[in-house]
Short mmCIF file of C-alpha atoms and ligand atoms in Angstrom, two decimals:
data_model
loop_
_atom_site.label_atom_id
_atom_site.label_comp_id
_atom_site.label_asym_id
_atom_site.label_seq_id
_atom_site.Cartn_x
_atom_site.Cartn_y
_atom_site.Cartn_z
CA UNK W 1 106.19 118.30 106.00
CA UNK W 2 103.16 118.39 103.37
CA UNK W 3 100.63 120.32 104.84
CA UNK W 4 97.47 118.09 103.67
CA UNK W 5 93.63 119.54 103.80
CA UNK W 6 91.78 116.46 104.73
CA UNK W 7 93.84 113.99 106.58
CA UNK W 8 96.32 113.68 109.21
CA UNK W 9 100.13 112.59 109.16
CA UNK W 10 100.77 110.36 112.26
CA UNK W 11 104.23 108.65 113.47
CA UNK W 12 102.77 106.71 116.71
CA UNK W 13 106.03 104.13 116.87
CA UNK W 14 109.17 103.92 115.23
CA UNK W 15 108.62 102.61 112.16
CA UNK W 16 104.95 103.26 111.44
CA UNK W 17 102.90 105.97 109.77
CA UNK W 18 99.60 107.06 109.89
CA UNK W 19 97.35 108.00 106.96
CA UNK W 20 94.06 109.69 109.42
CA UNK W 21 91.46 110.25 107.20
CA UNK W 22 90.03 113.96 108.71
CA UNK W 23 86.62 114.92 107.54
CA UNK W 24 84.73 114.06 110.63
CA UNK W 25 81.91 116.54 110.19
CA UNK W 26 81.03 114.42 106.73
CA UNK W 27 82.27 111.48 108.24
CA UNK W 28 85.35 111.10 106.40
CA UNK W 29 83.15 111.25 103.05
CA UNK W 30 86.09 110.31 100.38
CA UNK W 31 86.03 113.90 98.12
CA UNK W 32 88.89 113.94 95.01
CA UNK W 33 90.63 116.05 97.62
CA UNK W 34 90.81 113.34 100.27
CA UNK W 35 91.45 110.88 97.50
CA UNK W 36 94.84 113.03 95.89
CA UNK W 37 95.72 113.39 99.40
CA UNK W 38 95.67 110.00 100.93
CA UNK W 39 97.44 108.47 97.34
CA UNK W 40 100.48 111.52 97.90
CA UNK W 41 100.63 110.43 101.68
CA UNK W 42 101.15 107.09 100.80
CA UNK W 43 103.60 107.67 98.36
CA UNK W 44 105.24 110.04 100.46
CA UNK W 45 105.37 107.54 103.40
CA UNK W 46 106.27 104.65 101.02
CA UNK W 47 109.51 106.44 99.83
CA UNK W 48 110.30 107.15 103.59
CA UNK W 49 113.24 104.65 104.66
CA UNK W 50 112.32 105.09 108.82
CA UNK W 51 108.87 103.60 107.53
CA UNK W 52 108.19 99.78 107.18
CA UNK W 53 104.57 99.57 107.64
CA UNK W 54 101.26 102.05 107.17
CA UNK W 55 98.15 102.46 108.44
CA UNK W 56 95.02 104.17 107.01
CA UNK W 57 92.60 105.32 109.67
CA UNK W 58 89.38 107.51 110.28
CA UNK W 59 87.89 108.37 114.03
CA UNK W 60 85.98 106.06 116.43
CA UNK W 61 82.68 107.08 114.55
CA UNK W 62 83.81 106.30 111.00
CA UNK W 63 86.48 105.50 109.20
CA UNK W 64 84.66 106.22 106.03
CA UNK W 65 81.47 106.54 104.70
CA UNK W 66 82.01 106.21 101.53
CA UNK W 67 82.44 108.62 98.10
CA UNK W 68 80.94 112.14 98.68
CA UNK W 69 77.61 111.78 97.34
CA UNK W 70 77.28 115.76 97.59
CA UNK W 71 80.22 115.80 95.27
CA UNK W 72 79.07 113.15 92.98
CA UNK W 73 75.37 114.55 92.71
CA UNK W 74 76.75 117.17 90.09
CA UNK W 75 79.11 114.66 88.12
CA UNK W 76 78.46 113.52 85.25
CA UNK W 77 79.22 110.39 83.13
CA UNK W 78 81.37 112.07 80.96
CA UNK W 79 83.36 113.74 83.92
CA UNK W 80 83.44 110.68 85.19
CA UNK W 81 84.88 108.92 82.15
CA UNK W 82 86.89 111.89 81.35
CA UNK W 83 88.85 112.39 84.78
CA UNK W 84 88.01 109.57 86.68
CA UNK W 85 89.50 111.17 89.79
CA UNK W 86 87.53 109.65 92.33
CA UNK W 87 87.87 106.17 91.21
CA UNK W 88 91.33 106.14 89.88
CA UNK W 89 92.48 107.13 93.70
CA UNK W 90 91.10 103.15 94.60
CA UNK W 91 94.20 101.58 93.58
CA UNK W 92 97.39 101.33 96.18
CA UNK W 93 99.20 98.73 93.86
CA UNK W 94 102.41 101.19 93.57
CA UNK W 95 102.65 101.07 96.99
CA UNK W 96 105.05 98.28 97.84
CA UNK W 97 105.14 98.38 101.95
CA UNK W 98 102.07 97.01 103.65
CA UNK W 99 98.91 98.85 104.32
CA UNK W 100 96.78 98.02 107.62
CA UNK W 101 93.45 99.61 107.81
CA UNK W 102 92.26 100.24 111.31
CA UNK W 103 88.55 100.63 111.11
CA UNK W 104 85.74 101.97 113.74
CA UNK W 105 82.13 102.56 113.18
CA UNK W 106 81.27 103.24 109.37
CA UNK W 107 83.01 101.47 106.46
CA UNK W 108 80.40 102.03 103.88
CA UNK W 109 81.01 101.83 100.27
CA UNK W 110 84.05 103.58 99.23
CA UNK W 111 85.26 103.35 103.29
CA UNK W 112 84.80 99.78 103.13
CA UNK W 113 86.00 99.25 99.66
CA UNK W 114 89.74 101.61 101.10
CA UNK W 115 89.66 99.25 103.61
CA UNK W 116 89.73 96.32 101.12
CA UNK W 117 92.09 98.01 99.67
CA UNK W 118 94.67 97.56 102.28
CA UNK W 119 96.47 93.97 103.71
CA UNK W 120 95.25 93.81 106.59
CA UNK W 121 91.88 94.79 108.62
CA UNK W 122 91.49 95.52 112.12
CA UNK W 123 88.34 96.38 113.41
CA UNK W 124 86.65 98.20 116.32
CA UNK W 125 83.82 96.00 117.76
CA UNK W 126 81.81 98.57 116.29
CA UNK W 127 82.79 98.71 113.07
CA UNK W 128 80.04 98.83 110.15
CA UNK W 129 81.12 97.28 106.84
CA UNK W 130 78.50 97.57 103.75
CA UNK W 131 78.40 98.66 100.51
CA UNK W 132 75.10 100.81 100.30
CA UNK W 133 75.69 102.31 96.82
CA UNK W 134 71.91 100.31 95.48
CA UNK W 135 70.09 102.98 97.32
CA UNK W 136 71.46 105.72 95.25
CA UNK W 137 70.85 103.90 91.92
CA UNK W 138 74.61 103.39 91.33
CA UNK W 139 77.33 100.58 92.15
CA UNK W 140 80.36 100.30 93.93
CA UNK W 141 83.04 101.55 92.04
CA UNK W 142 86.13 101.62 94.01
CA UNK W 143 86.63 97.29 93.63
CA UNK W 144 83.50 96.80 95.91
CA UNK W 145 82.27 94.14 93.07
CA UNK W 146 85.28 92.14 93.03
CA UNK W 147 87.13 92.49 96.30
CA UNK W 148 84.07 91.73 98.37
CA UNK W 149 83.24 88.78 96.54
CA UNK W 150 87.09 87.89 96.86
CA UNK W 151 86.93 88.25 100.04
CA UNK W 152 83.21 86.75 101.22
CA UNK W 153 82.05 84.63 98.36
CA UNK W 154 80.01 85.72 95.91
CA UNK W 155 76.50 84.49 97.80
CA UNK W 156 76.93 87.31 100.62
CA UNK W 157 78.24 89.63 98.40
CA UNK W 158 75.76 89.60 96.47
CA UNK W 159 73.09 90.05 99.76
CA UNK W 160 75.46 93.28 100.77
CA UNK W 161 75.76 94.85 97.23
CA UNK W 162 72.24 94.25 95.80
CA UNK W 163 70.13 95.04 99.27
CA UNK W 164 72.33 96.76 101.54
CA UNK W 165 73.05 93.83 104.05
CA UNK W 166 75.58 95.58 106.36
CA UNK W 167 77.90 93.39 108.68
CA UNK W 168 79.14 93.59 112.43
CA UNK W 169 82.60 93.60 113.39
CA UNK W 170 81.87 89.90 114.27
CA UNK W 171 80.41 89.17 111.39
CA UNK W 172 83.02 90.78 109.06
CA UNK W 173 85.62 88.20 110.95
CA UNK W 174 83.27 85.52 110.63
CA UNK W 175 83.21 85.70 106.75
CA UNK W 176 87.10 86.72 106.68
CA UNK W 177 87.07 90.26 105.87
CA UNK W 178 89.09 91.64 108.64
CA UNK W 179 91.77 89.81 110.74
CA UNK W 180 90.63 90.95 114.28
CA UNK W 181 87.75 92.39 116.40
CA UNK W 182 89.12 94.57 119.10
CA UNK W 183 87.40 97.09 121.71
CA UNK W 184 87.15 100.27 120.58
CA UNK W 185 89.71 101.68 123.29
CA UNK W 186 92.31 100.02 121.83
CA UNK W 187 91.63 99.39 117.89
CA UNK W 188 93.98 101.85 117.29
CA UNK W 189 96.93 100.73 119.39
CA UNK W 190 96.20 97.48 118.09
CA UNK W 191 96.86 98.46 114.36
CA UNK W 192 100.17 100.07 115.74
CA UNK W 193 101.40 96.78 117.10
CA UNK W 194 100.54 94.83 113.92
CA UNK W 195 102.02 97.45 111.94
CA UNK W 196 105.08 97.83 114.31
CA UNK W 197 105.73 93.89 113.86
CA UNK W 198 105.49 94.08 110.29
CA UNK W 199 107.73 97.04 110.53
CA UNK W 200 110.94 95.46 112.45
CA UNK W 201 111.10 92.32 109.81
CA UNK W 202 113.27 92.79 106.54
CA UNK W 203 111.64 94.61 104.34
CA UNK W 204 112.63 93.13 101.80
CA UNK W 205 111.58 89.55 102.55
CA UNK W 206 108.09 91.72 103.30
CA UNK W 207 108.09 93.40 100.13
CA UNK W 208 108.79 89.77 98.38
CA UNK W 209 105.86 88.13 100.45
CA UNK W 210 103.06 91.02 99.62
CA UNK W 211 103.62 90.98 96.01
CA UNK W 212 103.63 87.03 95.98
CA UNK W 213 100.30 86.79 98.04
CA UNK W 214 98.80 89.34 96.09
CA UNK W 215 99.91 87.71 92.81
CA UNK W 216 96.96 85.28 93.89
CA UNK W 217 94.12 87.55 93.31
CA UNK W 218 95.42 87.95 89.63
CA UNK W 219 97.08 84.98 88.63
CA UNK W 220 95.99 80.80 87.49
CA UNK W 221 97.69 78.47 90.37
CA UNK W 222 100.34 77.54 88.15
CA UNK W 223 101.17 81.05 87.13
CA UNK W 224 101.02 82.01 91.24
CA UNK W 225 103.68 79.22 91.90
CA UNK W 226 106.17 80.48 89.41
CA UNK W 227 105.65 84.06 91.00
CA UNK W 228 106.80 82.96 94.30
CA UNK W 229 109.25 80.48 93.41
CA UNK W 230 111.30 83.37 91.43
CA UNK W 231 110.51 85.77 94.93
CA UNK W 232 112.21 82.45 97.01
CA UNK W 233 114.95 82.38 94.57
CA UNK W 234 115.56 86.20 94.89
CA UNK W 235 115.33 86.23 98.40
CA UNK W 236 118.36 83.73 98.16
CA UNK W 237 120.37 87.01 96.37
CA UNK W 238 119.73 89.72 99.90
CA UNK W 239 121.82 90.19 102.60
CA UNK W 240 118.51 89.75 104.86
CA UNK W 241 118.61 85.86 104.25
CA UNK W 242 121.76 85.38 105.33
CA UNK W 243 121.51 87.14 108.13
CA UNK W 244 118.62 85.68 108.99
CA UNK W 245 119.17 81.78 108.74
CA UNK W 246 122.77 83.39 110.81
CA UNK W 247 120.84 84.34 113.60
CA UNK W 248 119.24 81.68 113.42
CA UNK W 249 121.99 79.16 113.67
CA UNK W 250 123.69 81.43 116.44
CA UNK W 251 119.81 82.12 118.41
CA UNK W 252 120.72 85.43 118.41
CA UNK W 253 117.47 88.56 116.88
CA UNK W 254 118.45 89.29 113.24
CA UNK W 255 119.39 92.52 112.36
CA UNK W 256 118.28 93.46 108.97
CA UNK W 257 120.02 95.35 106.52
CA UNK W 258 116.32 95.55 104.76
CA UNK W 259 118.89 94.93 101.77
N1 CAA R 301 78.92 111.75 101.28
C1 CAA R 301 78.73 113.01 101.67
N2 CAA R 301 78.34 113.37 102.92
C2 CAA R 301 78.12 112.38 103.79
C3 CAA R 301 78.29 111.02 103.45
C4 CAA R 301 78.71 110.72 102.12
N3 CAA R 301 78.96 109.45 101.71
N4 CAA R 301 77.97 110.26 104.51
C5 CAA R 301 77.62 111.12 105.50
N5 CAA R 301 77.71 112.39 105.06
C6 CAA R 301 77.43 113.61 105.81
C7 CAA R 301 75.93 113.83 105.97
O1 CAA R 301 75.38 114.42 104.82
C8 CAA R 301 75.89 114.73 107.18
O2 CAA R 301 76.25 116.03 106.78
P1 CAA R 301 75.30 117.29 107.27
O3 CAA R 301 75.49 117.30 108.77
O4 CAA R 301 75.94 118.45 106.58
O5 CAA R 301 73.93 116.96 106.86
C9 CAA R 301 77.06 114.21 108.04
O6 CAA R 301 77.91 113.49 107.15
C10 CAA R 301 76.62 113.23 109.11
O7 CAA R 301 75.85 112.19 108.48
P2 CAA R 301 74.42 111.76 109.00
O8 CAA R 301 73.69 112.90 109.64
O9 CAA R 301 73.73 111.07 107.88
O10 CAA R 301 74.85 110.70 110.14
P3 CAA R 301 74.02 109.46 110.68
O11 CAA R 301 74.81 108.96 111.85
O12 CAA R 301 72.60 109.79 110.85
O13 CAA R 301 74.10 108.37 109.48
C11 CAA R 301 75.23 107.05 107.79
C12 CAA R 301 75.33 107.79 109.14
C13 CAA R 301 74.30 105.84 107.94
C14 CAA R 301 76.62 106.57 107.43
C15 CAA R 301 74.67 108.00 106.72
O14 CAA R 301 75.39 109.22 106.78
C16 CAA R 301 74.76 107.47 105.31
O15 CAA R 301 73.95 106.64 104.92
N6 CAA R 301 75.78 107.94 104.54
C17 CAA R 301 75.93 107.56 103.16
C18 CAA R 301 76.50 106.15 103.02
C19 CAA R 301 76.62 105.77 101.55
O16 CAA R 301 75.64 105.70 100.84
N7 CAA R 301 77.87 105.49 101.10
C20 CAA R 301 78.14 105.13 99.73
C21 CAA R 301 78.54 106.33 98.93
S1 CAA R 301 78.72 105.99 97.20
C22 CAA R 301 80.25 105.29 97.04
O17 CAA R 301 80.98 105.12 98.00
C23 CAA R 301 80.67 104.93 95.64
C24 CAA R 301 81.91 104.13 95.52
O18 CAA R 301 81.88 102.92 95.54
C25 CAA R 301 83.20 104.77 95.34
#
């Protein structure tokens, strides 16, 4: 296996891996390092047939907070523009199986824009989610702008982006950010269960459903209907839905070919 610098490769249950981001004396402060690490790991788990379902994780005391400002004091705008390493790791769109961040404590500005960046959100009760980037005279830059507002309206988002309004686990389910508010103690095992259901459905009819609901972010209405009416269609083509709507018939558990 990879050996990786700055995160941890977990398998907790068949069909799951783990993404642990592992910088807990900076609090999991997202370097280019981190960033190249956790885009190979998630590549390298994506490719991974025994996998159906990810998770991206930190510790109990943050998950992230945020771009390393020690590392960005020296950049400049022209590194920046000219590599773009740190922002170009925001982006899991090539990764087709589903992503479920499982957040404690600190998710501040490029920790909560990763989370954002994932399907699904489940959250520690003490779970922090803000995007603080105002006080150091910059913006978000990891999708903070647009996923936020996506995801909370653009009134609140603009309270959390412009003066550092930070929400509560409660709060964050309140306005829709995250699916679930969990004790700390079992956050974690939490996201495994999620993940693990996710995992033992076809993954294909998963794959099909992701890039359909996703098409909504980027798409008019109209253009979102065709999307998923050609997915329906081609799930009509698998194995998996005939196997399915089988089981079905004979109330028998499917057993997916994920083909
Ligand atoms: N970058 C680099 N180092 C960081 C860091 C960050 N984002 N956040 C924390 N650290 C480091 C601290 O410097 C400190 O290191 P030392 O012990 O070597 O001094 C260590 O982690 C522990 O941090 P604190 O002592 O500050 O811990 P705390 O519990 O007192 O405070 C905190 C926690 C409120 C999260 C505070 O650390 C903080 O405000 N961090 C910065 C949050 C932030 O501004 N994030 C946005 C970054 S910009 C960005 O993300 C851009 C983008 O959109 C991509």
């Amino acid at each position: 296996m990879t050996a990786y610098e700055f995160i941890l490769i977990e398998k907790p249950a068949p069909g799951v891996g783990v993404v642990r981001l592992n910088r807990p004396q900076a609090l999991n402060a997202l370097n280019a390092g981190l960033m190249r690490e956790v885009g190979a790991a998630l590549r390298t788990l994506d490719a991974d047939d025994s996998i159906g379902c990810m998770i991206i994780t930190g510790n109990d005391k943050a998950f992230a907070a945020g771009a390393d400002i020690k590392e960005m004091f020296g950049t400049t705008y022209v590194d920046m523009f000219m590599k773009s390493s740190l922002v170009s790791g925001f982006d899991f769109a090539p990764i087709g199986k589903p992503i479920i961040a499982a957040v404690s404590g600190f998710a501040l500005g490029g920790g909560c824009e990763m989370a954002m960046l994932c399907d699904m959100i489940v959250a520690s009760e003490t779970a922090v989610f803000g995007q603080p980037e105002i006080n150091l005279g910059i913006l978000p830059g990891g999708g903070g702008t647009q996923r936020l507002t996506r995801a909370v309206g653009k009134a609140l988002a603009m309270e959390i982006m412009l003066t550092d309004r930070r929400l509560t686990a409660d709060e964050a389910l309140r306005y829709g950010l995250v699916n679930r508010v969990v004790a700390i103690e079992s956050y974690f095992d939490e996201a495994v269960a999620l993940a693990q259901k996710v995992a033992g459905l076809s993954q294909v009819a998963i794959r099909l459903t992701k890039d359909a609901i996703n098409k909504a972010y980027e798409a008019t209405l109209h253009e979102g209907l065709e999307f998923e009416k050609r997915n329906f269609y081609l799930a009509f083509g698998t194995e998996d839905k005939a196997e399915g709507m089988q089981a079905f018939i004979e109330k028998r558990k499917a057993q997916w070919k994920h083909r």
